[in-house]
mmCIF file of C-alpha atoms in Angstrom:
data_model
loop_
_atom_site.group_PDB
_atom_site.id
_atom_site.type_symbol
_atom_site.label_atom_id
_atom_site.label_comp_id
_atom_site.label_asym_id
_atom_site.label_seq_id
_atom_site.Cartn_x
_atom_site.Cartn_y
_atom_site.Cartn_z
ATOM 1 C CA ALA A 1 115.067 58.713 40.762
ATOM 2 C CA GLN A 2 116.738 55.322 41.888
ATOM 3 C CA LYS A 3 115.872 54.717 45.368
ATOM 4 C CA ILE A 4 118.224 52.161 46.233
ATOM 5 C CA THR A 5 121.999 52.210 44.743
ATOM 6 C CA GLN A 6 124.185 49.187 44.675
ATOM 7 C CA THR A 7 127.204 50.071 42.880
ATOM 8 C CA GLN A 8 129.370 46.673 43.229
ATOM 9 C CA PRO A 9 127.975 44.395 40.480
ATOM 10 C CA GLY A 10 130.380 41.842 41.404
ATOM 11 C CA MET A 11 132.836 41.233 44.447
ATOM 12 C CA PHE A 12 135.557 38.567 44.755
ATOM 13 C CA VAL A 13 136.814 37.780 48.363
ATOM 14 C CA GLN A 14 139.051 35.368 49.538
ATOM 15 C CA GLU A 15 137.443 33.212 52.078
ATOM 16 C CA LYS A 16 137.879 33.707 55.661
ATOM 17 C CA GLU A 17 137.879 37.648 54.918
ATOM 18 C CA ALA A 18 135.525 40.338 55.786
ATOM 19 C CA VAL A 19 133.559 41.968 52.925
ATOM 20 C CA THR A 20 131.579 44.958 52.740
ATOM 21 C CA LEU A 21 128.712 45.231 50.430
ATOM 22 C CA ASP A 22 127.601 49.166 49.708
ATOM 23 C CA CYS A 23 124.077 50.345 49.716
ATOM 24 C CA THR A 24 123.181 54.013 49.486
ATOM 25 C CA TYR A 25 119.206 55.230 49.350
ATOM 26 C CA ASP A 26 117.312 57.592 48.794
ATOM 27 C CA THR A 27 114.057 58.866 50.440
ATOM 28 C CA SER A 28 112.583 62.350 51.957
ATOM 29 C CA ASP A 29 110.650 60.206 54.668
ATOM 30 C CA GLN A 30 111.916 60.248 58.393
ATOM 31 C CA SER A 31 110.410 56.693 58.979
ATOM 32 C CA TYR A 32 112.018 53.940 56.917
ATOM 33 C CA GLY A 33 113.308 50.554 57.305
ATOM 34 C CA LEU A 34 116.520 48.881 55.472
ATOM 35 C CA PHE A 35 116.857 45.289 54.650
ATOM 36 C CA TRP A 36 119.483 43.190 53.208
ATOM 37 C CA TYR A 37 118.545 39.774 51.392
ATOM 38 C CA LYS A 38 120.906 36.715 50.119
ATOM 39 C CA GLN A 39 119.552 35.093 46.891
ATOM 40 C CA PRO A 40 121.763 31.736 46.136
ATOM 41 C CA SER A 41 121.297 30.271 42.798
ATOM 42 C CA SER A 42 118.372 28.274 43.824
ATOM 43 C CA GLY A 43 116.561 31.762 43.539
ATOM 44 C CA GLU A 44 114.922 31.950 46.902
ATOM 45 C CA MET A 45 115.600 35.426 48.695
ATOM 46 C CA ILE A 46 116.949 34.892 52.367
ATOM 47 C CA PHE A 47 116.205 37.879 54.837
ATOM 48 C CA LEU A 48 119.672 38.493 56.355
ATOM 49 C CA ILE A 49 119.114 41.776 58.498
ATOM 50 C CA TYR A 50 117.216 44.925 59.227
ATOM 51 C CA GLN A 51 117.713 48.182 60.130
ATOM 52 C CA GLY A 52 115.206 51.097 61.323
ATOM 53 C CA SER A 53 115.603 54.674 60.557
ATOM 54 C CA TYR A 54 115.079 55.525 64.468
ATOM 55 C CA ASP A 55 117.460 52.542 65.749
ATOM 56 C CA GLU A 56 120.748 54.483 66.978
ATOM 57 C CA GLN A 57 122.464 50.889 67.155
ATOM 58 C CA ASN A 58 123.828 49.288 64.066
ATOM 59 C CA ALA A 59 121.965 46.075 63.326
ATOM 60 C CA THR A 60 123.832 42.742 64.000
ATOM 61 C CA GLU A 61 123.116 39.123 63.413
ATOM 62 C CA GLY A 62 125.743 36.460 63.711
ATOM 63 C CA ARG A 63 128.034 37.152 61.063
ATOM 64 C CA TYR A 64 126.452 39.827 59.715
ATOM 65 C CA SER A 65 126.153 43.367 60.532
ATOM 66 C CA LEU A 66 124.737 46.589 58.774
ATOM 67 C CA ASN A 67 127.088 49.883 58.914
ATOM 68 C CA PHE A 68 124.185 52.138 59.194
ATOM 69 C CA GLN A 69 125.205 55.936 58.170
ATOM 70 C CA LYS A 70 122.059 57.939 58.377
ATOM 71 C CA ALA A 71 123.495 61.345 57.212
ATOM 72 C CA ARG A 72 125.438 59.651 54.506
ATOM 73 C CA LYS A 73 122.219 57.490 53.860
ATOM 74 C CA SER A 74 124.131 54.342 53.238
ATOM 75 C CA ALA A 75 123.297 50.993 55.078
ATOM 76 C CA ASN A 76 126.247 48.946 53.930
ATOM 77 C CA LEU A 77 126.312 44.961 54.688
ATOM 78 C CA VAL A 78 129.773 43.629 56.440
ATOM 79 C CA ILE A 79 130.353 39.978 56.549
ATOM 80 C CA SER A 80 132.644 38.573 58.767
ATOM 81 C CA ALA A 81 134.924 35.453 58.190
ATOM 82 C CA SER A 82 133.405 34.965 54.747
ATOM 83 C CA GLN A 83 132.524 31.359 53.989
ATOM 84 C CA LEU A 84 132.069 29.685 50.592
ATOM 85 C CA GLY A 85 128.339 29.345 51.341
ATOM 86 C CA ASP A 86 128.260 33.203 51.180
ATOM 87 C CA SER A 87 128.545 33.145 47.497
ATOM 88 C CA ALA A 88 125.321 34.358 46.286
ATOM 89 C CA MET A 89 123.604 37.583 44.992
ATOM 90 C CA TYR A 90 122.829 40.152 47.912
ATOM 91 C CA PHE A 91 120.300 42.742 47.588
ATOM 92 C CA CYS A 92 119.533 45.897 49.614
ATOM 93 C CA ALA A 93 116.078 46.982 50.109
ATOM 94 C CA MET A 94 113.922 49.832 51.739
ATOM 95 C CA ARG A 95 110.679 50.380 52.782
ATOM 96 C CA GLU A 96 109.001 53.889 53.483
ATOM 97 C CA GLY A 97 106.884 54.049 56.488
ATOM 98 C CA LEU A 98 106.630 51.931 58.970
ATOM 99 C CA GLU A 99 103.289 50.580 58.993
ATOM 100 C CA GLY A 100 100.820 48.279 56.736
ATOM 101 C CA ALA A 101 101.941 46.412 53.797
ATOM 102 C CA GLN A 102 105.778 46.153 53.180
ATOM 103 C CA LYS A 103 106.424 47.845 49.936
ATOM 104 C CA LEU A 104 110.015 47.206 49.498
ATOM 105 C CA VAL A 105 111.986 48.750 46.849
ATOM 106 C CA PHE A 106 115.216 46.756 45.896
ATOM 107 C CA GLY A 107 118.949 47.773 44.679
ATOM 108 C CA GLN A 108 120.408 45.761 41.559
ATOM 109 C CA GLY A 109 122.315 43.814 43.738
ATOM 110 C CA THR A 110 125.821 42.249 44.263
ATOM 111 C CA ARG A 111 127.056 39.078 43.092
ATOM 112 C CA LEU A 112 129.507 37.974 45.655
ATOM 113 C CA THR A 113 131.803 35.331 45.067
ATOM 114 C CA ILE A 114 133.852 33.703 47.663
ATOM 115 C CA ASN A 115 137.127 31.807 46.397
ATOM 116 C CA PRO A 116 138.815 29.122 48.505
ATOM 117 C CA GLU B 1 106.139 22.608 55.011
ATOM 118 C CA THR B 2 108.238 25.557 54.493
ATOM 119 C CA GLY B 3 107.088 29.017 54.927
ATOM 120 C CA VAL B 4 106.086 30.255 51.407
ATOM 121 C CA THR B 5 105.476 27.665 48.331
ATOM 122 C CA GLN B 6 105.179 28.452 44.590
ATOM 123 C CA THR B 7 104.273 26.090 42.059
ATOM 124 C CA PRO B 8 105.252 25.484 39.496
ATOM 125 C CA ARG B 9 108.811 26.283 39.853
ATOM 126 C CA HIS B 10 109.296 26.169 36.103
ATOM 127 C CA LEU B 11 106.886 27.189 33.380
ATOM 128 C CA VAL B 12 107.275 27.451 29.392
ATOM 129 C CA MET B 13 104.127 28.962 27.392
ATOM 130 C CA GLY B 14 103.445 29.982 24.022
ATOM 131 C CA MET B 15 102.134 33.647 23.661
ATOM 132 C CA THR B 16 98.584 32.634 23.143
ATOM 133 C CA ASN B 17 98.540 30.116 26.287
ATOM 134 C CA LYS B 18 96.796 30.857 29.668
ATOM 135 C CA LYS B 19 98.651 29.588 32.497
ATOM 136 C CA SER B 20 98.503 30.736 36.604
ATOM 137 C CA LEU B 21 101.104 30.774 39.134
ATOM 138 C CA LYS B 22 100.081 29.814 42.312
ATOM 139 C CA CYS B 23 101.447 31.086 45.763
ATOM 140 C CA GLU B 24 100.672 29.463 49.382
ATOM 141 C CA GLN B 25 101.677 31.005 52.553
ATOM 142 C CA HIS B 26 101.761 28.951 55.884
ATOM 143 C CA LEU B 27 103.177 31.836 58.114
ATOM 144 C CA GLY B 28 99.908 33.451 59.041
ATOM 145 C CA HIS B 29 100.897 36.563 57.343
ATOM 146 C CA ASN B 30 97.902 39.120 56.408
ATOM 147 C CA ALA B 31 100.015 40.620 53.304
ATOM 148 C CA MET B 32 101.070 38.999 50.344
ATOM 149 C CA TYR B 33 103.270 40.152 47.223
ATOM 150 C CA TRP B 34 104.247 39.396 43.470
ATOM 151 C CA TYR B 35 107.456 40.654 42.718
ATOM 152 C CA LYS B 36 109.211 40.252 38.656
ATOM 153 C CA GLN B 37 112.788 39.644 38.580
ATOM 154 C CA SER B 38 114.585 40.303 34.877
ATOM 155 C CA ALA B 39 118.151 39.570 33.929
ATOM 156 C CA LYS B 40 120.161 42.567 35.220
ATOM 157 C CA LYS B 41 117.262 44.494 36.681
ATOM 158 C CA PRO B 42 116.037 45.225 40.133
ATOM 159 C CA LEU B 43 113.123 43.317 41.795
ATOM 160 C CA GLU B 44 109.563 45.057 40.593
ATOM 161 C CA LEU B 45 106.936 45.183 42.600
ATOM 162 C CA MET B 46 104.022 43.884 40.641
ATOM 163 C CA PHE B 47 101.154 43.721 43.019
ATOM 164 C CA VAL B 48 100.303 43.897 46.734
ATOM 165 C CA TYR B 49 97.432 42.567 48.784
ATOM 166 C CA SER B 50 97.238 43.407 52.273
ATOM 167 C CA LEU B 51 94.191 41.382 54.358
ATOM 168 C CA GLU B 52 93.232 39.963 50.815
ATOM 169 C CA GLU B 53 92.646 43.454 49.291
ATOM 170 C CA ARG B 54 94.801 44.786 46.519
ATOM 171 C CA VAL B 55 96.454 47.780 47.778
ATOM 172 C CA GLU B 56 98.981 47.976 45.057
ATOM 173 C CA ASN B 57 99.200 47.704 41.107
ATOM 174 C CA ASN B 58 102.390 49.094 39.527
ATOM 175 C CA SER B 59 101.104 49.718 36.075
ATOM 176 C CA VAL B 60 101.252 46.034 35.361
ATOM 177 C CA PRO B 61 100.069 44.951 31.843
ATOM 178 C CA SER B 62 96.418 43.723 32.114
ATOM 179 C CA ARG B 63 97.976 40.358 30.855
ATOM 180 C CA PHE B 64 98.674 39.745 34.120
ATOM 181 C CA SER B 65 95.840 39.335 36.413
ATOM 182 C CA PRO B 66 96.394 38.650 40.337
ATOM 183 C CA GLU B 67 93.919 36.930 42.500
ATOM 184 C CA CYS B 68 93.735 36.567 46.363
ATOM 185 C CA PRO B 69 90.978 34.331 47.490
ATOM 186 C CA ASN B 70 92.264 34.189 51.160
ATOM 187 C CA SER B 71 95.084 35.381 53.085
ATOM 188 C CA SER B 72 97.026 32.080 52.573
ATOM 189 C CA HIS B 73 96.581 31.845 48.606
ATOM 190 C CA LEU B 74 97.933 34.323 45.751
ATOM 191 C CA PHE B 75 97.793 33.667 42.232
ATOM 192 C CA LEU B 76 98.895 35.141 38.836
ATOM 193 C CA HIS B 77 97.282 34.374 35.937
ATOM 194 C CA LEU B 78 98.666 34.955 32.571
ATOM 195 C CA HIS B 79 97.314 35.179 29.326
ATOM 196 C CA THR B 80 98.902 36.601 25.907
ATOM 197 C CA LEU B 81 102.066 37.380 27.154
ATOM 198 C CA GLN B 82 105.098 38.743 25.407
ATOM 199 C CA PRO B 83 108.606 37.146 25.274
ATOM 200 C CA GLU B 84 110.147 40.063 27.482
ATOM 201 C CA ASP B 85 107.483 38.823 30.177
ATOM 202 C CA SER B 86 110.232 35.873 30.636
ATOM 203 C CA ALA B 87 111.466 36.216 34.126
ATOM 204 C CA LEU B 88 111.508 34.817 37.699
ATOM 205 C CA TYR B 89 108.294 35.624 39.455
ATOM 206 C CA LEU B 90 108.499 35.782 43.093
ATOM 207 C CA CYS B 91 105.838 35.606 45.553
ATOM 208 C CA ALA B 92 106.587 36.744 49.254
ATOM 209 C CA SER B 93 104.172 37.278 52.406
ATOM 210 C CA SER B 94 104.700 39.539 55.647
ATOM 211 C CA GLN B 95 103.087 40.551 58.709
ATOM 212 C CA ASP B 96 102.341 44.055 59.505
ATOM 213 C CA PRO B 97 105.418 45.198 61.835
ATOM 214 C CA GLY B 98 105.270 45.805 65.324
ATOM 215 C CA GLY B 99 106.967 44.984 68.383
ATOM 216 C CA ASP B 100 109.990 43.347 67.436
ATOM 217 C CA TYR B 101 108.937 42.051 64.058
ATOM 218 C CA THR B 102 110.396 43.996 61.676
ATOM 219 C CA GLY B 103 107.679 42.987 59.128
ATOM 220 C CA GLU B 104 110.435 41.603 56.356
ATOM 221 C CA LEU B 105 109.448 39.702 53.315
ATOM 222 C CA PHE B 106 109.445 35.961 53.273
ATOM 223 C CA PHE B 107 110.056 34.786 49.741
ATOM 224 C CA GLY B 108 109.024 31.723 47.991
ATOM 225 C CA GLU B 109 111.739 30.036 45.355
ATOM 226 C CA GLY B 110 110.121 31.696 42.457
ATOM 227 C CA SER B 111 108.528 30.141 39.543
ATOM 228 C CA ARG B 112 110.928 30.822 36.267
ATOM 229 C CA LEU B 113 108.900 31.618 33.488
ATOM 230 C CA THR B 114 109.489 31.185 29.969
ATOM 231 C CA VAL B 115 107.326 32.898 27.061
ATOM 232 C CA LEU B 116 108.311 31.612 23.787
#
């Protein structure tokens, strides 16, 4: 069974608008972590934001926020005031357990295109 | 220097060649990883090294052979590869989570491999 599901293969958004990228996950662990990464055309995976399963507040990092709904097992990424440089692939990932080496499982990704 | 450096960035090899991918991290992390990224597939975790000991081998064919001589260097030795092995190979490093550190992976820019 797929552990991370990203249902939007592609998204097109007008510059300066907010955008929500969907992510649902599947785990029976109580302790886990959720990550979002951005991959521009250069190939490097850039860490954006993290949410721990015990964190009660939604994580925020600048223009990025994570809408964490534990009961629904969803961890959507919200980008406010989108910019042209936000055009990239975005990956949701999960780590089961909170110790030791970080074996992240990734979703299929969403290709986000920001239009001027 | 950038945090995680991969060489070569591009590699073309025949099915009978032997080549190696190199990864170096300058972040003082204690775990290193190889991921494979193929078109239209999620990132696949191949190998994990924690404190220079291999802790994960995700049913990777023996034509891929990892080596971790110290905590800063990771190699992926390639021999008798198949055309379906053509992909972007991403190296990453991390430190065990704790305190304010979330344990996110820091990725290199990848080595684009083409097998003819």
